[in-house]
Amino acid sequence: MAGFTTRTIHALHDVALGAVVPPIHTASTFLQPTEGGEGPFEYQRGSNPTRTDAETTLAALEGARHSFAFATGMAATGAVLGTLHAGDSVIMGLPVYGGNYRWATIELPKRGITTHFHDDLNRLSDEDFDESTRIVFLETPSNPTLRVTDIRRVVELAHRHGAMVVVDNTFLTPYLQRPLELGADVTVQSATKYLGGHGDLLGGVVSTNDDEMAQQLHLAQMVSGGVLSPIDSYRLIQSVKTLGIRLDRQQENAHRIVEFLRGRDEVARVLVPGSFDEEEARIQEAQADGLGGLFSFELLPGKDVRAFLGRLEIFGFAVSLGGIESLICLPASMTHGAYSPEDRELAHLSENLLRVAVGIEDVEDLIADLAQALDAA
Ligand SMILES: *Cc1c(COP(=O)(O)O)cnc(C)c1O
């Protein structure tokens, strides 16, 4: 048997040790038995045991055959869109997250790839596809207008035309919505949001059941290099253990706050997934297990949005979402500042729309904070 020190150093390779959490492997490289590289791990960018543990955990959450962990949500989106070639085209829902929009408007054109934006993917039809269409990229509910897209219907259309469906599932997470089970080919998520959940981690995930796509995604990790570090992989593994209880609380808080705002005279409208019309409400009900912890609202014209924001004490004025702390932002000028004026209009993004990411604080305190700020608006 190996000596004590040797055993101690190597023991953590074996989770069967009984440790209740996995070890963190920070090694940049792994010793190889031969120059052919026959060890299970070679070099950290390609794969490493802690990232593999995170990817295994994430694949289990999604019910996916393959998950890949990236350094940010945008690296995850980039890995998927990076599989396209010159001459291909993409159909993208609008609004989408500002970073996804940048990919479509800045990066894809450089590669000779065209994007067609659609403000209501439930109206998508056969005429919207041609032989160049490779991907339909959508977010449901959409950011920040919470429009709902029927994933199954888009999948049926896209597959008829040989295109893949990619769903950015950041808002609901696999806890509340599993697009792969609805037929989508690929999901991407910003792990920076609900999965990480504590406002202190950047990460991204891509999941698929398609073995060929999986090979390309692994290649993207190797080629582009935007992979999740071992320490963040470990922290993500730990964070997702509380994803369900955090989202339960965030969702319950959001529900109570929405009820409160709907009863206030200063509020013009509140947007939640399914509030657009009955059709979207039915779709949301059928394809997701809840509404999530995010909603948007508008004050009546003439109300002073800046005064309202300036009075908030518990809600932080910042972009991002999905953390345990409640945040509020103005998407038109913040998260969606990259939009052209025309696309902002097509996306029905008004200047004064406020997006609220509800945290896990005591809901009475959150409501009291909003009440006193509304009084000042
Ligand atoms: C934040 C976000 C992203 C990008 O993720 P990063 O981790 O910030 O790179 C992508 N999609 C949605 C819906 C997001 O909210």
Coordinates of C-alpha atoms and ligand atoms in Angstrom, one line a residue:
M1 CA 0.0 0.0 0.0
A2 CA 1.2 3.5 -0.7
G3 CA 2.6 5.7 2.1
F4 CA 0.4 8.0 4.1
T5 CA 1.3 11.1 2.2
T6 CA 0.7 9.5 -1.1
R7 CA -2.6 8.1 0.0
T8 CA -3.6 11.5 1.4
I9 CA -2.7 13.3 -1.8
H10 CA -4.5 10.8 -4.0
A11 CA -7.5 9.9 -1.8
L12 CA -9.6 12.8 -3.0
H13 CA -9.6 11.4 -6.6
D14 CA -12.1 9.0 -5.2
V15 CA -15.4 10.4 -4.1
A16 CA -16.3 7.0 -2.7
L17 CA -14.1 8.3 0.2
G18 CA -17.4 9.3 1.7
A19 CA -16.8 13.0 1.6
V20 CA -20.1 14.7 1.3
V21 CA -18.9 17.2 -1.3
P22 CA -16.6 16.5 -4.3
P23 CA -13.0 17.5 -4.3
I24 CA -11.7 20.6 -6.3
H25 CA -9.1 19.7 -8.8
T26 CA -7.2 22.8 -9.8
A27 CA -4.5 21.0 -11.9
S28 CA -3.8 22.7 -15.3
T29 CA -2.4 19.5 -16.6
F30 CA -2.5 15.7 -15.9
L31 CA 0.4 13.3 -16.1
Q32 CA 0.0 10.9 -19.1
P33 CA 1.0 7.2 -19.2
T34 CA 2.2 7.6 -22.8
E35 CA 2.5 10.4 -25.4
G36 CA -0.7 9.1 -26.9
G37 CA -2.5 10.8 -24.0
E38 CA -4.4 7.8 -22.6
G39 CA -5.2 9.2 -19.2
P40 CA -8.8 10.2 -18.4
F41 CA -7.7 13.9 -18.2
E42 CA -5.0 15.7 -20.1
Y43 CA -5.2 19.5 -19.9
Q44 CA -7.7 21.6 -17.9
R45 CA -9.1 23.5 -20.9
G46 CA -10.2 20.2 -22.5
S47 CA -11.7 18.7 -19.3
N48 CA -10.9 18.4 -15.7
P49 CA -12.5 16.3 -12.9
T50 CA -14.2 19.2 -11.1
R51 CA -15.7 20.6 -14.2
T52 CA -16.8 17.1 -15.2
D53 CA -18.5 16.8 -11.8
A54 CA -20.3 20.1 -12.4
E55 CA -21.3 19.1 -16.0
T56 CA -22.6 15.7 -14.7
T57 CA -24.6 17.5 -12.0
L58 CA -26.0 20.0 -14.6
A59 CA -26.9 17.2 -17.1
A60 CA -28.8 15.5 -14.3
L61 CA -30.7 18.7 -13.6
E62 CA -31.6 19.1 -17.3
G63 CA -32.2 15.4 -18.0
A64 CA -29.7 15.9 -20.7
R65 CA -27.2 13.4 -22.1
H66 CA -24.5 16.1 -22.3
S67 CA -23.9 19.4 -20.5
F68 CA -20.9 21.7 -20.9
A69 CA -19.8 24.4 -18.5
F70 CA -18.5 27.7 -19.7
A71 CA -17.0 30.7 -18.1
T72 CA -20.0 32.9 -18.8
G73 CA -23.5 32.7 -20.3
M74 CA -22.2 34.5 -23.3
A75 CA -19.4 32.0 -23.8
A76 CA -22.1 29.3 -23.8
T77 CA -24.2 31.2 -26.4
G78 CA -21.1 31.8 -28.4
A79 CA -20.2 28.1 -28.4
V80 CA -23.6 27.3 -29.9
L81 CA -23.8 30.1 -32.5
G82 CA -20.1 29.4 -33.3
T83 CA -21.1 26.1 -34.8
L84 CA -22.7 28.0 -37.8
H85 CA -21.1 28.6 -41.1
A86 CA -21.1 31.4 -43.7
G87 CA -24.4 31.3 -45.6
D88 CA -26.4 29.9 -42.7
S89 CA -29.2 31.9 -41.1
V90 CA -30.8 32.2 -37.7
I91 CA -34.3 33.1 -36.6
M92 CA -34.2 34.8 -33.3
G93 CA -37.0 35.9 -31.0
L94 CA -37.2 39.6 -30.0
P95 CA -36.6 40.7 -27.3
V96 CA -33.7 38.5 -26.3
Y97 CA -31.0 39.2 -23.7
G98 CA -28.8 42.1 -24.9
G99 CA -25.7 39.9 -25.2
N100 CA -27.6 37.4 -27.4
Y101 CA -28.7 40.4 -29.5
R102 CA -25.1 41.5 -29.8
W103 CA -24.0 38.1 -31.0
A104 CA -26.7 38.3 -33.7
T105 CA -26.0 41.9 -34.8
I106 CA -22.2 42.1 -34.4
E107 CA -20.6 38.7 -34.4
L108 CA -22.7 36.7 -36.8
P109 CA -22.6 39.2 -39.7
K110 CA -18.8 39.1 -39.6
R111 CA -19.0 35.4 -40.2
G112 CA -21.5 35.7 -43.1
I113 CA -24.5 34.6 -41.1
T114 CA -27.8 36.4 -41.2
T115 CA -30.3 36.8 -38.4
H116 CA -34.0 37.3 -38.9
F117 CA -35.7 38.8 -35.8
H118 CA -39.3 37.9 -34.9
D119 CA -41.3 39.7 -32.2
D120 CA -43.8 36.8 -31.8
L121 CA -42.5 33.3 -32.4
N122 CA -46.0 31.9 -31.8
R123 CA -46.8 33.4 -35.3
L124 CA -43.8 31.7 -36.9
S125 CA -44.8 29.8 -40.1
D126 CA -43.3 27.7 -42.8
E127 CA -42.7 30.8 -44.9
D128 CA -40.2 32.1 -42.4
F129 CA -37.8 29.2 -43.2
D130 CA -35.6 28.6 -46.2
E131 CA -32.8 26.2 -46.8
S132 CA -30.3 28.4 -45.1
T133 CA -32.2 28.3 -41.7
R134 CA -30.1 26.4 -39.2
I135 CA -31.2 27.6 -35.8
V136 CA -34.3 29.1 -34.2
F137 CA -33.0 30.8 -31.0
L138 CA -35.5 31.8 -28.4
E139 CA -36.0 32.8 -24.8
T140 CA -39.2 32.0 -23.1
P141 CA -40.3 33.9 -21.1
S142 CA -38.6 36.7 -22.9
N143 CA -36.4 39.3 -21.3
P144 CA -37.8 41.7 -20.1
T145 CA -41.3 41.6 -21.6
L146 CA -42.0 38.0 -20.4
R147 CA -43.6 37.0 -23.6
V148 CA -44.1 33.2 -23.8
T149 CA -43.3 31.0 -26.8
D150 CA -44.7 27.6 -27.4
I151 CA -41.5 25.5 -27.5
R152 CA -43.2 22.4 -28.9
R153 CA -44.8 24.3 -31.8
V154 CA -41.5 26.0 -32.8
V155 CA -39.7 22.6 -32.5
E156 CA -42.2 21.0 -34.9
L157 CA -41.9 23.8 -37.4
A158 CA -38.1 24.0 -37.2
H159 CA -37.5 20.2 -37.5
R160 CA -39.7 20.1 -40.5
H161 CA -37.2 22.5 -42.1
G162 CA -34.1 20.7 -40.8
A163 CA -33.3 23.5 -38.3
M164 CA -32.4 23.2 -34.6
V165 CA -34.2 24.9 -31.8
V166 CA -32.0 26.5 -29.1
V167 CA -33.7 27.8 -25.9
D168 CA -32.0 30.2 -23.5
N169 CA -33.5 28.8 -20.3
T170 CA -31.8 31.2 -17.9
F171 CA -35.1 32.7 -16.5
L172 CA -36.9 29.5 -15.5
T173 CA -34.0 27.1 -15.1
P174 CA -34.5 23.3 -15.4
Y175 CA -36.2 23.5 -12.0
L176 CA -39.3 25.1 -13.7
Q177 CA -38.9 24.3 -17.4
R178 CA -37.0 21.6 -19.3
P179 CA -37.0 22.5 -23.0
L180 CA -35.1 19.4 -24.1
E181 CA -38.1 17.3 -22.8
L182 CA -40.3 19.5 -25.1
G183 CA -38.2 18.6 -28.1
A184 CA -35.6 21.5 -28.2
D185 CA -32.2 20.5 -29.4
V186 CA -30.0 22.6 -27.2
T187 CA -30.5 24.8 -24.1
V188 CA -28.2 27.5 -23.0
Q189 CA -28.2 29.2 -19.6
S190 CA -26.3 31.9 -17.8
A191 CA -25.2 30.1 -14.6
T192 CA -24.5 33.6 -13.3
K193 CA -28.2 34.0 -12.6
Y194 CA -30.3 31.4 -10.8
L195 CA -27.9 28.5 -10.9
G196 CA -25.1 30.4 -9.2
G197 CA -27.7 32.3 -7.3
H198 CA -25.6 34.4 -4.9
G199 CA -24.4 37.3 -7.1
D200 CA -20.8 36.1 -6.9
L201 CA -20.2 33.7 -9.8
L202 CA -20.1 34.0 -13.6
G203 CA -20.8 30.9 -15.6
G204 CA -22.7 29.4 -18.5
V205 CA -24.1 26.0 -19.5
V206 CA -25.0 24.3 -22.8
S207 CA -27.0 21.1 -22.7
T208 CA -28.1 18.7 -25.5
N209 CA -29.1 15.1 -26.2
D210 CA -27.5 15.3 -29.7
D211 CA -24.2 13.5 -29.7
E212 CA -22.9 15.3 -32.8
M213 CA -23.7 18.7 -31.3
A214 CA -22.0 17.5 -28.1
Q215 CA -18.8 16.9 -30.0
Q216 CA -18.9 20.3 -31.5
L217 CA -19.5 21.9 -28.1
H218 CA -16.6 20.0 -26.6
L219 CA -14.5 21.2 -29.5
A220 CA -15.7 24.8 -28.7
Q221 CA -14.4 24.4 -25.2
M222 CA -11.0 23.3 -26.6
V223 CA -10.9 25.9 -29.4
S224 CA -12.4 29.1 -27.8
G225 CA -11.2 28.2 -24.3
G226 CA -14.0 30.0 -22.3
V227 CA -14.4 27.2 -19.8
L228 CA -15.6 27.3 -16.2
S229 CA -12.7 27.1 -13.7
P230 CA -12.5 24.3 -11.2
I231 CA -13.2 26.5 -8.2
D232 CA -16.3 28.0 -9.9
S233 CA -17.3 24.6 -11.0
Y234 CA -17.2 23.5 -7.4
R235 CA -19.1 26.5 -6.2
L236 CA -21.7 25.9 -9.0
I237 CA -22.1 22.3 -7.8
Q238 CA -22.7 23.6 -4.3
S239 CA -25.1 26.4 -5.4
V240 CA -27.4 24.3 -7.5
K241 CA -28.1 22.1 -4.5
T242 CA -30.3 25.0 -3.2
L243 CA -31.7 26.0 -6.6
G244 CA -35.1 24.6 -5.9
I245 CA -35.6 26.1 -2.4
R246 CA -34.3 29.5 -3.6
L247 CA -36.7 29.5 -6.6
D248 CA -39.6 28.4 -4.5
R249 CA -39.1 31.4 -2.2
Q250 CA -38.3 33.8 -5.1
Q251 CA -41.4 32.7 -6.9
E252 CA -43.6 33.1 -3.8
N253 CA -42.2 36.5 -3.1
A254 CA -42.7 37.6 -6.7
H255 CA -46.3 36.4 -6.6
R256 CA -47.0 38.4 -3.5
I257 CA -45.3 41.5 -4.8
V258 CA -47.2 41.3 -8.2
E259 CA -50.5 41.2 -6.3
F260 CA -49.4 44.2 -4.3
L261 CA -48.4 46.2 -7.4
R262 CA -51.6 45.4 -9.2
G263 CA -53.5 47.0 -6.4
R264 CA -51.6 50.3 -6.5
D265 CA -52.9 53.3 -8.4
E266 CA -49.4 54.4 -9.5
V267 CA -48.9 51.2 -11.5
A268 CA -49.9 51.1 -15.2
R269 CA -49.3 47.4 -15.9
V270 CA -47.5 44.4 -14.5
L271 CA -46.0 41.9 -16.9
V272 CA -45.6 38.2 -15.9
P273 CA -45.2 35.1 -18.1
G274 CA -48.7 34.5 -19.6
S275 CA -50.1 38.0 -18.8
F276 CA -49.9 39.0 -22.5
D277 CA -53.0 37.0 -23.5
E278 CA -54.9 33.8 -22.8
E279 CA -53.0 31.9 -25.4
E280 CA -49.6 32.6 -23.8
A281 CA -51.1 31.9 -20.3
R282 CA -52.2 28.4 -21.6
I283 CA -48.7 27.8 -23.1
Q284 CA -46.9 28.8 -20.0
E285 CA -49.2 26.6 -17.8
A286 CA -48.6 23.7 -20.1
Q287 CA -44.8 23.9 -20.6
A288 CA -43.5 25.2 -17.3
D289 CA -44.0 24.4 -13.6
G290 CA -44.3 28.0 -12.5
L291 CA -43.8 31.6 -13.4
G292 CA -40.4 32.1 -11.9
G293 CA -39.1 35.0 -9.8
L294 CA -38.9 37.7 -12.4
F295 CA -41.5 40.3 -13.7
S296 CA -41.7 43.7 -15.2
F297 CA -43.9 46.7 -14.6
E298 CA -44.6 50.3 -15.6
L299 CA -45.6 53.3 -13.7
L300 CA -48.4 55.5 -15.0
P301 CA -47.3 58.2 -17.4
G302 CA -46.4 61.3 -15.4
K303 CA -45.1 59.3 -12.5
D304 CA -41.4 60.0 -11.7
V305 CA -39.5 56.7 -12.3
R306 CA -36.2 58.2 -11.1
A307 CA -37.7 59.4 -7.9
F308 CA -39.2 56.0 -7.3
L309 CA -35.9 54.2 -7.9
G310 CA -34.0 56.8 -5.8
R311 CA -36.2 56.0 -2.8
L312 CA -35.7 52.2 -2.8
E313 CA -33.7 50.9 0.1
I314 CA -33.8 47.2 -0.1
F315 CA -34.1 46.7 -3.8
G316 CA -30.7 47.3 -5.5
F317 CA -30.6 49.3 -8.7
A318 CA -28.5 47.0 -10.9
V319 CA -28.6 44.6 -13.8
S320 CA -28.5 40.9 -13.3
L321 CA -31.1 38.5 -11.8
G322 CA -31.5 35.2 -10.1
G323 CA -29.6 36.0 -6.9
I324 CA -30.8 35.9 -3.4
E325 CA -30.9 39.7 -3.3
S326 CA -33.7 41.7 -5.0
L327 CA -32.7 43.9 -7.9
I328 CA -34.5 46.3 -10.2
C329 CA -33.3 47.8 -13.5
L330 CA -34.4 49.8 -16.5
P331 CA -33.8 47.3 -19.4
A332 CA -34.2 49.8 -22.3
S333 CA -31.2 51.8 -21.2
M334 CA -29.3 49.1 -19.3
T335 CA -29.5 45.4 -20.2
H336 CA -30.9 46.1 -23.7
G337 CA -28.9 49.3 -24.3
A338 CA -27.3 47.6 -27.4
Y339 CA -30.6 47.5 -29.2
S340 CA -31.1 49.7 -32.3
P341 CA -34.1 52.1 -31.9
E342 CA -36.0 50.1 -34.5
D343 CA -35.4 46.8 -32.8
R344 CA -36.3 48.4 -29.4
E345 CA -39.6 49.4 -31.0
L346 CA -40.1 46.0 -32.6
A347 CA -39.5 44.4 -29.2
H348 CA -42.0 46.7 -27.5
L349 CA -39.4 47.9 -25.1
S350 CA -40.5 51.1 -23.5
E351 CA -38.1 53.5 -21.8
N352 CA -39.9 53.3 -18.4
L353 CA -40.3 49.5 -18.2
L354 CA -38.8 48.3 -14.9
R355 CA -37.6 44.7 -14.5
V356 CA -37.7 43.2 -11.1
A357 CA -35.6 40.2 -10.1
V358 CA -37.0 39.1 -6.8
G359 CA -34.7 37.7 -4.1
I360 CA -35.3 35.7 -1.0
E361 CA -35.7 38.5 1.5
D362 CA -38.8 38.6 3.8
V363 CA -41.6 39.6 1.5
E364 CA -43.2 42.0 3.9
D365 CA -39.9 44.1 3.9
L366 CA -39.8 44.1 0.1
I367 CA -43.5 45.2 -0.2
A368 CA -42.9 47.9 2.4
D369 CA -39.9 49.2 0.4
L370 CA -41.9 49.4 -2.8
A371 CA -44.8 51.1 -1.0
Q372 CA -42.7 53.9 0.4
A373 CA -40.9 54.4 -2.9
L374 CA -44.3 54.5 -4.8
D375 CA -45.5 57.1 -2.4
A376 CA -42.6 59.3 -3.6
A377 CA -43.1 58.7 -7.3
Ligands
LIG1 C1 -27.3 37.2 -18.2 C2 -27.9 36.5 -19.3 C3 -27.1 35.9 -20.3 C4 -25.6 36.1 -20.3 O1 -24.9 35.5 -19.3 P1 -23.5 36.0 -18.6 O2 -23.2 35.0 -17.6 O3 -23.8 37.4 -18.1 O4 -22.5 36.0 -19.8 C5 -27.7 35.2 -21.3 N1 -29.0 35.1 -21.4 C6 -29.8 35.6 -20.4 C7 -31.3 35.4 -20.5 C8 -29.3 36.3 -19.4 O5 -30.1 36.8 -18.4

